[in-house]
């Protein structure tokens, strides 16, 4: 009898997803799909709004990474108001935005690692779900849980100082920023009471990385082989090949490390990237146009960024980067669970960048905004914590948004997440008569490695009901389990 | 010297001057009577009714009532607060008030009054009217979604010949405040900014100037609306 298994909703990710796994008469997995059933429609309902509202409007897409949308939109509008990209801003404008962005990276990565991902590592993928959650972490590993909370708090305070609010601020405006950093604000981050200061954050980020590396040593099989498959990788890099999360050129490599998109200007992304629509998902499937729908898909996010860049421009993260690259002999790393490793290296890089920026006097300048010759269209690209984020706007003669196209990080990872689910389902469910909770969680673990943001409802406690439905080949429900 | 008048507000003895409007006299005595459509120094029109108080037992709008000797005014009672909340809620459901991304957020009187009077969810159903954004004028944008028809712009924004640049158009629930397209061409940068400032909500926006004032430095970020009057008490 062929069966269809539905895991709905997927827990401990942002928003709602649904996984279906089709099993044939012999018990083989024949098809798996990650369905994105949320529909949000931002691209449509911002049409007609004055363009300068976009950074404040579209950041409502997300409660965890609003800063990424805020900045990607602001970067697109920089082009529209004639400030150009990157270097076009004043030093204060650009560096305040960078500080905001690294604060965002730091808090988002800390949230993901400590609260969403660590329960699986600390307790095991098939541990009792009653303890395999952030409360379990808080009870058993209090230090880690507290560090996670305080690291997130530090990042949030940086966001507040630069954007005005921890969530949904208004700091970035077309052509720059609306405030500088006061000396008092700087001092509170550099010399704040232990542990809430930049030095401690660097130390804790290193500690989290050590924790992961120790865990890796003891669980090589799981970390290296769980949902491993070759893929291309795409991200922004600085013009000299350095990791740059805020600004740069677009680079993609294939699974062997060959460049398949060679440091191109992202204003022209439509020449290189296309999106495929599939009838069973609201989320599109982007691909590199010249490689086509079948072969052009790629991964984005921490793993992709560490694969595409040549080096990391902060010393501690660079050392870790060298170890990371040495692990695969310099070849692209295609191991899904290494997303966590890469994410922690980025967390350390973000902490170092924050500390470095805080020492920069440009943050206290008063020249905040650049305006030049008005353009009709602009593209903003940024590396969001979850991966490359595209915002593209066109305005009419009356300054109203006429067209908006957003390719969010999770959309870029749509195909890889589907493949990850397939990998796990095939290896763990083939020939099995009964589906255990541990197997279900394994599918979620694969998705969770990508830290997807499927919409805006957080299920951080991991206590959403998990529903499993079995269907026969005629798609009639024959069994349903829920936890 | 003008004639002095004595009256009470909620039992507190106050002094005013003959011809003075009650809201202004109350303000001089450190008592806040909420207003929305009223602009000090401009003839009142009593459009919004948020300033309604009881004068010797009768409901009256404090923005248009001149003080007289022996007035006994009730301003701060649970019933009046509730009445003000009802007006605010009605204004919120009648338009499309996109506060979260509004440029005027933090500087908006409607939002500030809603905070002051503890408005949470409105008791009336939202009407979700279909309203347009008029972006055809060179200096300003008129977002009809947020207009509360208070007439402040009509009363305060005039060209050099004294003609109103803004005017009521149509009637009933189709009533809109429109901009005279010809007169709008004469808007200077200063007058455009004045129009935005005079509008108590975010219905009049100066082009390309959004969000320049950071959160924390906006009018109502630190103290609730009316607190500046009450501290004088
Ligand atoms: S545009 Fe503003 S000032 Fe004019 S009537 Fe509407 S709300 Fe009042
Ligand atoms: S302020 Fe008195 S009626 Fe509006």
XYZ file of C-alpha atoms and ligand atoms in Angstrom:
728
model
C 0.000 0.000 0.000
C 1.418 3.411 -0.840
C 1.157 6.054 1.823
C 1.481 9.797 2.181
C 2.847 11.187 5.442
C 2.207 14.769 6.410
C 4.230 16.615 9.038
C 2.365 19.745 9.878
C 3.323 22.187 11.187
C 7.100 22.054 11.158
C 8.188 23.294 14.569
C 11.019 25.483 15.842
C 11.338 27.377 12.588
C 9.789 30.752 11.791
C 6.268 30.279 10.522
C 4.299 27.435 9.031
C 5.420 24.696 6.707
C 4.095 21.279 5.837
C 6.065 18.273 4.748
C 4.546 15.435 2.763
C 6.347 12.186 2.211
C 4.986 9.688 -0.277
C 5.766 6.018 0.325
C 5.035 3.290 -2.224
C 3.880 -0.320 -1.811
C 7.373 -1.533 -0.905
C 7.918 1.166 1.684
C 10.225 3.266 -0.483
C 10.083 7.032 -0.317
C 9.001 8.174 -3.755
C 8.519 11.866 -3.269
C 8.977 14.483 -0.554
C 7.856 18.067 -0.578
C 8.207 21.035 1.696
C 5.061 23.034 1.056
C 5.033 26.675 1.983
C 1.428 27.419 2.649
C 1.754 30.979 3.888
C 0.848 33.759 1.527
C 1.789 37.267 2.527
C 1.479 39.491 -0.499
C 3.800 42.344 0.512
C 4.946 42.871 -3.062
C 1.391 43.684 -4.056
C 0.121 45.758 -1.198
C 3.014 48.188 -1.088
C 2.189 49.282 -4.614
C 1.021 52.890 -4.552
C 2.755 53.768 -1.283
C 5.342 56.592 -1.323
C 8.727 54.947 -1.911
C 10.386 56.199 1.289
C 7.901 54.185 3.339
C 9.249 50.885 1.986
C 12.012 50.226 4.579
C 9.541 50.704 7.429
C 6.725 48.901 5.681
C 8.413 45.760 4.409
C 10.304 45.074 7.618
C 6.940 43.864 8.939
C 7.604 40.729 6.931
C 9.446 39.348 9.912
C 9.783 39.730 13.662
C 13.189 38.074 13.872
C 15.075 39.660 11.003
C 13.203 42.916 10.292
C 16.547 44.735 10.109
C 17.520 42.743 7.019
C 14.392 43.804 5.156
C 14.731 47.346 6.467
C 18.286 47.602 5.149
C 17.724 45.770 1.870
C 14.845 48.144 1.075
C 16.883 51.172 2.161
C 19.757 50.036 -0.083
C 17.408 49.780 -3.059
C 16.118 53.279 -2.293
C 19.680 54.606 -2.028
C 19.872 53.892 -5.740
C 16.507 55.572 -6.350
C 17.477 58.790 -4.527
C 20.768 58.880 -6.403
C 23.065 57.955 -3.538
C 24.309 54.920 -5.436
C 25.286 51.730 -3.667
C 27.619 51.072 -0.747
C 30.310 53.721 -0.979
C 27.712 56.307 -2.035
C 26.639 56.861 1.566
C 28.446 59.088 4.055
C 30.818 57.191 6.367
C 28.405 57.727 9.268
C 25.459 56.569 7.159
C 27.165 53.411 6.034
C 28.794 52.495 9.327
C 25.653 53.047 11.402
C 23.805 50.752 9.037
C 26.581 48.188 9.276
C 26.461 48.335 13.059
C 22.702 47.791 12.920
C 23.208 44.871 10.560
C 25.886 43.141 12.628
C 23.742 43.627 15.735
C 20.974 41.884 13.839
C 23.235 39.033 12.751
C 24.481 38.549 16.252
C 21.049 38.394 17.867
C 19.447 36.291 15.151
C 22.244 33.702 15.024
C 22.330 33.513 18.830
C 18.586 32.964 18.900
C 18.809 30.238 16.300
C 21.708 28.362 17.779
C 20.855 28.501 21.456
C 17.090 28.348 21.317
C 16.098 26.619 18.102
C 18.976 24.314 17.161
C 20.803 23.438 20.379
C 18.027 21.245 21.835
C 18.621 18.741 19.022
C 22.371 18.714 19.643
C 22.213 18.638 23.433
C 19.524 16.030 23.799
C 19.704 14.156 20.501
C 17.403 14.168 17.535
C 15.206 11.406 18.916
C 15.107 12.611 22.524
C 11.799 13.069 24.292
C 10.246 16.225 22.749
C 9.130 17.213 26.249
C 12.742 18.039 27.108
C 14.068 18.672 23.589
C 13.277 22.378 23.611
C 14.550 25.661 24.986
C 13.036 25.005 28.421
C 14.953 21.728 28.506
C 18.133 23.641 27.659
C 17.392 26.163 30.415
C 16.892 23.404 32.992
C 19.851 21.225 32.048
C 22.381 23.670 30.633
C 21.583 26.881 32.406
C 24.811 28.651 31.367
C 24.151 28.081 27.688
C 20.553 29.186 27.932
C 21.514 32.364 29.816
C 24.271 33.145 27.325
C 21.823 32.730 24.473
C 19.393 35.170 26.075
C 22.066 37.766 26.877
C 23.757 37.530 23.481
C 20.398 38.139 21.890
C 19.794 41.053 24.246
C 23.143 42.633 23.346
C 22.369 42.416 19.630
C 18.906 43.849 20.219
C 20.327 46.799 22.155
C 22.686 47.539 19.242
C 19.663 47.513 16.941
C 17.784 49.857 19.266
C 20.685 52.325 19.364
C 20.882 52.406 15.572
C 17.276 51.871 14.449
C 15.383 53.428 17.365
C 13.591 50.241 18.395
C 14.601 46.613 18.894
C 11.976 45.470 16.406
C 10.656 47.484 13.466
C 12.749 50.629 13.840
C 13.128 53.539 11.421
C 16.896 54.179 11.399
C 17.738 53.576 7.739
C 16.252 56.142 5.376
C 16.838 56.488 1.635
C 20.395 57.747 1.226
C 21.526 57.164 4.791
C 20.469 57.038 8.389
C 18.460 59.281 10.728
C 20.768 59.282 13.736
C 24.372 58.832 14.718
C 25.672 56.971 17.755
C 26.183 58.991 20.925
C 29.351 58.620 22.971
C 27.207 57.354 25.887
C 25.673 54.679 23.680
C 29.112 53.636 22.458
C 30.464 53.464 26.002
C 27.548 51.392 27.199
C 28.413 48.757 24.579
C 32.168 48.880 25.024
C 32.366 49.286 28.775
C 28.948 48.040 29.844
C 28.722 45.980 33.031
C 29.792 42.378 32.701
C 28.515 40.468 30.742
C 26.773 42.998 28.510
C 29.772 44.407 26.665
C 31.450 43.761 23.334
C 34.472 41.891 24.779
C 32.248 39.415 26.563
C 30.182 38.870 23.436
C 33.320 37.982 21.467
C 34.323 35.599 24.263
C 30.918 33.928 24.410
C 30.719 33.623 20.624
C 34.102 31.834 20.724
C 32.775 29.649 23.539
C 29.716 28.640 21.530
C 32.000 27.689 18.661
C 34.154 25.574 20.989
C 31.014 23.895 22.259
C 30.019 23.012 18.709
C 33.490 21.740 17.771
C 33.606 19.497 20.844
C 30.169 18.158 20.039
C 31.269 17.595 16.449
C 34.235 15.489 17.591
C 31.923 13.170 19.479
C 29.201 13.005 16.811
C 31.054 13.010 13.491
C 28.695 10.590 11.793
C 25.640 12.711 12.536
C 27.179 16.106 11.841
C 28.995 15.137 8.653
C 26.569 12.776 6.998
C 23.123 13.961 8.010
C 21.410 15.309 4.892
C 24.564 15.799 2.867
C 24.283 16.520 -0.840
C 26.267 18.500 -3.404
C 25.039 21.912 -4.469
C 26.037 25.317 -5.759
C 26.368 28.205 -3.321
C 25.616 31.898 -3.720
C 26.340 35.016 -1.652
C 27.566 38.574 -1.633
C 31.317 38.970 -1.243
C 33.389 42.120 -0.937
C 35.157 43.111 -4.160
C 38.411 41.601 -2.854
C 36.681 38.304 -2.009
C 36.292 38.957 1.728
C 33.140 37.970 3.549
C 30.905 41.034 3.605
C 27.430 40.716 5.003
C 26.325 44.261 4.158
C 27.583 45.075 0.697
C 29.502 43.662 -2.250
C 29.166 41.768 -5.501
C 27.316 38.532 -6.246
C 29.361 35.362 -6.455
C 28.263 31.750 -6.957
C 30.311 28.571 -7.037
C 29.396 25.032 -7.982
C 29.820 21.977 -5.768
C 33.456 21.683 -6.901
C 34.259 25.289 -6.103
C 34.287 26.591 -9.679
C 32.895 30.086 -10.065
C 29.579 30.041 -11.878
C 28.714 33.679 -11.154
C 31.807 35.775 -11.069
C 31.485 38.796 -8.801
C 28.709 40.514 -10.752
C 26.897 43.759 -9.945
C 23.676 42.881 -8.163
C 21.844 45.812 -9.783
C 21.692 43.472 -12.760
C 20.491 40.404 -10.869
C 17.592 39.891 -13.282
C 20.140 38.948 -15.947
C 21.436 36.119 -13.791
C 18.588 34.903 -11.619
C 15.155 33.633 -12.480
C 12.329 32.165 -10.424
C 10.342 29.032 -11.165
C 6.772 28.640 -9.922
C 5.564 25.186 -8.892
C 1.855 24.590 -8.396
C 2.130 22.993 -4.934
C 3.919 25.826 -3.120
C 3.426 29.567 -2.643
C 7.212 29.899 -2.502
C 9.070 30.265 -5.783
C 12.217 28.356 -6.774
C 15.053 30.688 -7.842
C 17.815 29.469 -10.138
C 20.791 30.795 -12.091
C 19.366 31.523 -15.505
C 22.320 30.296 -17.538
C 22.242 26.890 -15.822
C 18.472 26.439 -16.107
C 15.710 25.282 -13.750
C 17.152 21.805 -13.176
C 20.792 22.635 -12.495
C 20.721 26.323 -11.604
C 19.530 26.053 -8.002
C 21.896 27.018 -5.210
C 22.190 27.319 -1.450
C 22.411 30.580 0.472
C 23.061 31.361 4.129
C 26.002 30.741 6.472
C 27.277 27.598 4.736
C 27.091 29.231 1.300
C 28.819 32.372 2.539
C 31.728 30.448 4.007
C 32.005 28.487 0.774
C 31.980 31.484 -1.556
C 34.196 33.988 0.275
C 38.007 33.885 0.168
C 38.612 35.078 3.726
C 36.955 36.709 6.713
C 38.242 40.170 7.569
C 38.321 39.780 11.375
C 41.150 37.826 13.055
C 39.344 35.329 15.310
C 36.705 34.422 12.758
C 39.415 34.125 10.099
C 41.217 31.498 12.210
C 37.999 29.546 12.550
C 37.340 29.958 8.834
C 40.715 28.373 8.081
C 39.833 25.339 10.223
C 36.442 25.124 8.560
C 37.945 25.226 5.075
C 40.703 22.778 5.974
C 38.060 20.254 7.064
C 37.023 19.806 3.403
C 40.529 20.433 2.023
C 39.459 23.797 0.678
C 36.596 22.299 -1.328
C 33.034 23.546 -0.874
C 31.398 22.128 2.210
C 28.088 20.451 1.359
C 27.237 19.054 4.769
C 23.889 20.324 5.940
C 24.685 20.244 9.662
C 27.757 22.342 9.008
C 25.336 25.233 8.584
C 25.462 25.398 12.382
C 29.254 25.501 12.391
C 29.277 28.214 9.727
C 26.587 30.142 11.595
C 28.684 30.191 14.749
C 31.754 31.416 12.847
C 29.586 34.230 11.536
C 28.352 34.948 15.044
C 31.955 35.410 16.119
C 32.648 37.566 13.063
C 29.605 39.736 13.877
C 30.800 40.196 17.479
C 34.259 41.198 16.256
C 32.785 43.593 13.696
C 30.578 45.218 16.330
C 33.578 45.724 18.620
C 35.667 47.093 15.771
C 32.945 49.456 14.561
C 32.298 50.777 18.054
C 35.858 52.099 18.099
C 35.285 53.980 14.847
C 34.764 57.744 15.362
C 32.802 57.950 12.090
C 29.804 56.620 13.995
C 29.488 59.967 15.765
C 29.514 62.127 12.608
C 26.671 64.458 11.694
C 26.629 64.017 7.945
C 23.920 61.403 7.718
C 22.265 61.472 4.290
C 23.387 61.596 0.642
C 20.987 62.573 -2.129
C 21.840 62.675 -5.842
C 20.067 62.378 -9.150
C 16.745 60.575 -8.838
C 16.402 57.164 -10.526
C 13.262 55.208 -11.289
C 14.495 51.810 -10.215
C 16.829 50.308 -7.643
C 17.946 46.947 -6.294
C 19.063 46.378 -2.720
C 20.943 43.262 -1.768
C 22.091 42.198 1.628
C 23.232 39.034 3.332
C 20.473 38.438 5.870
C 21.220 35.921 8.644
C 19.333 33.291 6.637
C 20.957 34.164 3.319
C 20.999 36.503 0.362
C 18.027 38.870 0.313
C 16.943 40.753 -2.811
C 14.710 43.845 -2.792
C 13.876 45.457 -6.098
C 11.631 48.519 -6.536
C 10.453 50.689 -9.378
C 8.658 53.991 -8.799
C 6.364 56.132 -10.963
C 6.596 59.867 -11.675
C 4.709 60.623 -8.470
C 7.208 58.787 -6.197
C 4.828 55.869 -5.663
C 6.035 52.286 -5.701
C 4.927 50.777 -8.967
C 6.669 47.411 -8.772
C 8.335 45.460 -5.998
C 10.084 42.126 -6.234
C 11.457 40.494 -3.111
C 13.448 37.266 -3.181
C 13.883 36.427 0.470
C 16.598 34.186 1.856
C 14.287 31.284 2.555
C 13.018 31.407 -1.027
C 16.591 31.127 -2.259
C 16.944 28.017 -0.086
C 13.661 26.489 -1.233
C 15.124 23.788 -3.481
C 17.927 22.841 -1.029
C 15.412 22.520 1.811
C 13.280 20.257 -0.318
C 16.344 18.179 -1.103
C 17.353 18.083 2.550
C 13.952 16.727 3.489
C 14.195 14.147 0.747
C 17.645 13.064 1.910
C 16.526 12.470 5.467
C 13.240 10.849 4.570
C 14.950 8.461 2.173
C 17.644 7.437 4.621
C 15.448 7.141 7.689
C 12.041 6.102 6.444
C 12.715 3.648 3.658
C 11.334 0.230 4.541
C 9.970 1.401 7.901
C 6.463 0.390 8.855
C 6.088 2.799 11.685
C 7.037 6.433 11.748
C 8.555 7.460 15.052
C 8.616 10.923 16.525
C 12.416 10.859 16.210
C 12.173 10.323 12.467
C 9.739 13.169 12.182
C 12.076 15.398 14.112
C 14.981 14.369 11.888
C 13.112 15.865 8.940
C 12.605 19.017 10.921
C 16.273 19.083 11.944
C 17.250 19.124 8.279
C 14.933 22.039 7.564
C 15.921 23.821 10.734
C 19.624 23.796 9.759
C 18.689 26.361 7.104
C 17.026 28.492 9.799
C 14.115 29.159 7.478
C 11.770 32.040 8.011
C 8.585 30.673 6.568
C 6.486 33.540 7.808
C 6.112 35.557 10.947
C 4.817 33.292 13.666
C 7.511 32.073 15.974
C 7.288 28.600 17.399
C 10.449 28.921 19.411
C 9.247 26.749 22.248
C 8.825 23.825 19.916
C 5.497 22.956 21.442
C 3.327 23.254 18.386
C 1.316 20.126 17.722
C 2.859 17.863 15.138
C 0.350 16.136 12.966
C 1.109 13.055 10.904
C -1.395 11.867 8.358
C -1.128 8.693 6.311
C -2.750 8.446 2.923
C -3.147 5.508 0.568
C -2.360 5.744 -3.122
C -5.767 7.316 -3.716
C -4.881 10.060 -1.256
C -7.533 8.879 1.250
C -6.595 9.373 4.862
C -5.964 6.044 6.555
C -4.270 7.135 9.775
C -3.460 10.283 11.690
C -1.139 10.801 14.646
C -0.505 13.974 16.532
C 1.654 14.964 19.474
C -6.464 95.180 30.947
C -8.991 92.529 30.008
C -11.719 91.472 32.367
C -10.913 88.533 34.675
C -13.322 85.645 34.897
C -13.531 82.993 37.635
C -14.797 79.462 37.008
C -14.183 75.931 38.239
C -12.967 72.808 36.441
C -13.638 69.620 38.381
C -14.012 71.741 41.492
C -10.679 73.550 41.051
C -10.969 77.336 40.943
C -9.522 78.803 37.742
C -9.040 82.273 36.329
C -9.572 83.344 32.742
C -10.090 86.364 30.543
C -13.252 87.505 28.884
C -13.509 86.158 25.328
C -11.039 83.386 25.968
C -11.946 79.927 24.744
C -12.313 77.341 27.481
C -9.507 75.045 26.233
C -7.080 77.972 26.249
C -8.186 79.184 29.668
C -7.912 75.650 31.056
C -4.427 75.347 29.566
C -3.353 78.564 31.319
C -4.536 77.010 34.568
C -2.546 73.808 34.001
C -5.601 71.724 33.115
C -5.630 69.629 29.957
C -8.829 69.351 27.990
C -8.034 67.144 24.975
C -8.388 68.672 21.519
C -7.885 67.304 18.064
C -9.414 69.551 15.412
C -8.620 72.757 17.255
C -5.565 74.917 16.517
C -4.820 77.663 19.044
C -5.232 81.090 17.446
C -7.460 79.860 14.604
C -11.242 80.128 14.794
C -12.651 76.839 16.112
C -14.936 74.681 13.987
C -15.804 71.933 16.473
C -15.426 69.040 14.050
C -14.153 66.277 16.305
C -15.941 66.725 19.670
C -13.079 65.204 21.615
C -13.013 68.349 23.808
C -16.574 67.901 25.007
C -16.987 68.806 28.698
C -20.048 69.372 30.874
C -20.752 73.047 31.506
C -23.270 73.579 34.271
C -24.644 70.147 33.414
C -24.726 70.506 29.620
C -22.301 68.920 27.124
C -20.377 71.552 25.158
C -17.213 71.715 23.062
C -14.519 73.466 25.045
C -12.644 74.648 21.971
C -15.493 76.891 20.822
C -16.970 77.986 24.149
C -15.885 81.281 25.651
C -15.473 81.330 29.415
C -17.941 83.211 31.599
C -18.107 83.953 35.252
C -19.393 81.182 37.490
C -19.022 78.354 34.957
C -18.826 74.928 36.575
C -17.002 72.551 34.287
C -16.709 68.816 34.526
C -13.734 67.542 32.497
C -12.211 64.498 34.132
C -14.776 61.800 34.883
C -14.896 58.135 33.880
C -17.943 58.846 31.714
C -16.215 61.639 29.791
C -13.071 59.579 29.364
C -15.186 56.770 27.978
C -16.906 59.189 25.632
C -13.541 60.393 24.335
C -12.426 56.819 23.819
C -15.545 56.153 21.787
C -14.768 59.126 19.530
C -11.193 57.906 19.072
C -12.272 54.368 18.318
C -14.811 55.624 15.792
C -12.091 57.644 14.062
C -9.785 54.637 13.940
C -12.340 52.264 12.429
C -13.626 54.838 9.981
C -10.280 55.229 8.195
C -7.287 53.061 7.433
C -4.791 54.185 10.037
C -1.573 52.387 9.161
C 0.213 53.534 12.317
C 3.049 50.974 12.254
C 4.659 52.440 9.154
C 3.251 55.970 9.307
C 5.810 58.739 9.086
C 3.720 60.734 11.584
C 3.821 57.965 14.213
C 5.131 59.501 17.427
C 4.087 62.943 16.208
C 0.442 62.007 15.585
C -2.208 63.508 17.849
C -4.737 60.775 17.135
C -2.252 58.065 18.101
C -1.134 60.050 21.150
C -4.713 60.525 22.329
C -5.397 56.820 21.863
C -2.399 56.058 24.074
C -3.419 58.665 26.641
C -6.941 57.347 26.911
C -5.856 53.722 26.967
C -7.542 52.690 23.756
C -6.849 49.045 22.983
C -9.006 47.291 20.404
C -11.890 49.377 19.060
C -15.386 48.303 20.063
C -16.725 48.978 16.547
C -16.011 46.867 13.480
C -13.404 48.235 11.074
C -14.974 49.649 7.933
C -11.870 49.248 5.727
C -12.940 52.011 3.333
C -11.313 52.134 -0.084
C -9.327 55.382 -0.060
C -6.691 56.635 -2.415
C -3.273 58.216 -2.087
C -3.133 61.483 -4.022
C 0.510 61.868 -5.023
C -0.008 64.240 -7.929
C 1.156 67.452 -6.225
C 4.752 68.600 -6.457
C 5.431 69.206 -2.759
C 3.032 67.057 -0.768
C 1.263 63.733 -0.749
C -2.277 63.429 0.563
C -3.010 59.990 1.975
C -6.801 59.912 2.270
C -6.607 56.710 4.307
C -5.581 58.674 7.377
C -7.623 61.872 7.014
C -9.994 62.480 9.935
C -11.691 65.453 8.221
C -10.724 67.802 11.027
C -10.451 70.848 8.743
C -7.221 72.016 10.322
C -5.513 72.199 6.933
C -8.462 74.018 5.415
C -8.406 76.627 8.166
C -4.672 77.110 8.476
C -3.083 76.676 5.051
C -3.787 79.615 2.758
C -2.012 81.150 -0.192
C -0.770 84.762 -0.164
C -4.248 85.975 -1.163
C -5.819 84.190 1.759
C -7.355 81.398 -0.321
C -7.588 77.910 1.216
C -5.378 75.402 -0.553
C -7.336 72.503 0.955
C -11.103 72.137 0.679
C -13.931 69.749 1.508
C -15.174 67.843 -1.512
C -18.365 65.740 -1.829
C -20.609 64.824 1.100
C -21.586 62.198 3.650
C -19.300 59.207 3.792
C -17.778 60.305 0.482
C -16.517 63.530 2.051
C -12.823 64.091 1.337
C -10.345 66.856 1.841
C -8.901 67.674 -1.558
C -6.045 69.880 -2.617
C -6.703 72.614 -5.124
C -4.350 71.542 -7.935
C -3.647 75.094 -9.105
C -3.117 76.583 -5.681
C -0.962 73.602 -4.688
C 1.553 74.700 -7.319
C 2.103 77.823 -5.234
C 2.998 75.818 -2.114
C 6.430 76.796 -0.853
C 8.611 74.322 1.019
C 7.747 76.138 4.243
C 4.011 76.035 3.608
C 4.193 72.369 2.635
C 5.964 71.615 5.922
C 3.403 73.737 7.792
C 0.591 71.724 6.180
C 2.199 68.494 7.333
C 2.696 69.887 10.838
C -0.823 71.238 11.051
C -2.348 67.897 10.098
C -2.830 66.036 13.380
C -2.395 62.670 11.642
C -0.278 61.424 8.743
C -2.618 62.461 5.952
C -0.408 65.268 4.607
C 3.185 64.210 3.944
C 6.003 66.326 2.623
C 7.614 64.459 -0.242
C 10.807 62.484 0.348
C 11.243 63.608 3.955
C 10.050 60.502 5.774
C 11.391 59.277 9.091
C 14.042 61.979 9.473
C 13.268 62.339 13.183
C 14.556 59.256 14.994
C 12.440 57.309 17.441
C 13.028 58.791 20.873
C 13.031 62.375 19.594
C 9.464 62.566 18.335
C 6.882 64.749 20.094
C 5.083 62.081 22.103
C 7.987 59.666 22.645
C 8.709 60.793 26.178
C 5.493 62.172 27.631
C 1.818 61.546 26.903
C -0.077 64.242 25.067
C -1.265 66.943 27.483
C 1.517 66.357 30.015
C 3.202 69.594 28.986
C 0.066 71.453 30.099
C -0.379 69.500 33.319
C 3.191 70.117 34.517
C 2.348 73.844 34.762
C -0.235 73.142 37.435
S -5.660 66.301 5.924
Fe -5.096 66.299 8.061
S -5.530 68.387 8.710
Fe -6.612 68.121 6.806
S -8.660 67.454 7.384
Fe -7.479 65.593 7.020
S -6.670 65.057 9.022
Fe -7.360 67.174 9.169
S -11.124 70.099 19.514
Fe -13.036 70.820 20.044
S -14.350 69.829 18.663
Fe -12.389 69.211 18.004
